Phi, psi and omega in degrees: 000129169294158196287192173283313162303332170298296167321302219262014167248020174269335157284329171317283170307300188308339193282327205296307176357276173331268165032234166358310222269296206316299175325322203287316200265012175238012149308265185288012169269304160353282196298326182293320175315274172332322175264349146267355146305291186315328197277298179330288182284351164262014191256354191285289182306309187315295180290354174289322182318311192278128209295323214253020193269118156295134128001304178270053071347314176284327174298293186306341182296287161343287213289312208278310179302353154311307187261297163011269170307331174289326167304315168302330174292296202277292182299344149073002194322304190284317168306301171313300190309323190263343149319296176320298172316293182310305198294253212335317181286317197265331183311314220246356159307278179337307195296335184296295166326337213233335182263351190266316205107004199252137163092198158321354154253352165315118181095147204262157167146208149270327172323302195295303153327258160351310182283328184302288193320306169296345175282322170294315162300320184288325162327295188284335192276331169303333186271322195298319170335274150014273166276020163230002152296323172276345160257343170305327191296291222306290172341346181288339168274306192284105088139004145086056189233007159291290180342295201293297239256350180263010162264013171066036168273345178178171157251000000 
């Protein structure tokens, strides 16, 4: 059975994981987004030119780079994700720093065990900041009704 410390640097490793993972699929939901505003919206003139395009293709075209972009907007894919990567980047500098012995773990002991978990805790309380600065953002693009809900006018 591992010790407490093993465990919690085995909770530790696994979050990078997590991490790591989140970023990845919330990356390529980013990139996906992005890449149906562009094709979509650089696809209108181009097909307005041509006679034999209906009028709603293009509209419709318009409406999808629209809701993309509102998605992207409402869901923050890109801001999470790179949140996600740095906290995954500092969890694992720090683990590194603490299973090596370097710095402020040099020398064995509980000093080192203690300083890891508050340096691993100070980390996670900076991410949480993080994600939640990045979602006070998001209501601000639709319809400009972050202003209203932070004058207590509505939710």
């Amino acid at each position: 059975m591992p010790s407490i410390e093993e465990h919690y640097r085995l909770l530790v490793q696994n979050e990078i994981s997590v991490l790591r993972a989140y970023y990845s699929r919330q990356h390529r939901r980013y990139r996906t987004t992005r890449l149906v505003v562009l094709v979509s919206a650089a696809a209108v003139p181009v097909l307005a030119a041509a006679s034999a395009v209906p009028r709603w293709v293009l509209g419709l075209l318009g409406a999808l780079a629209t809701v993309a972009e509102g998605v992207q907007q409402v869901f923050q894919f890109r801001l999470s994700s790179l949140n996600a990567l740095k906290t995954a980047n500092e969890l694992e500098r720090e683990l590194n720093l603490y299973v090596m012995g370097v710095k402020e773990y040099a020398g064995a002991g509980d000093v080192a065990d203690s300083r890891f978990v508050e340096r691993i805790e100070e980390i996670r309380r900076g991410a949480d900041r993080a994600t939640f600065e990045t979602w006070q953002q998001t209501p601000t693009a639709v319809g400009g009704r972050k202003d209203a809900v932070d004058r207590g006018e509505g939710a």
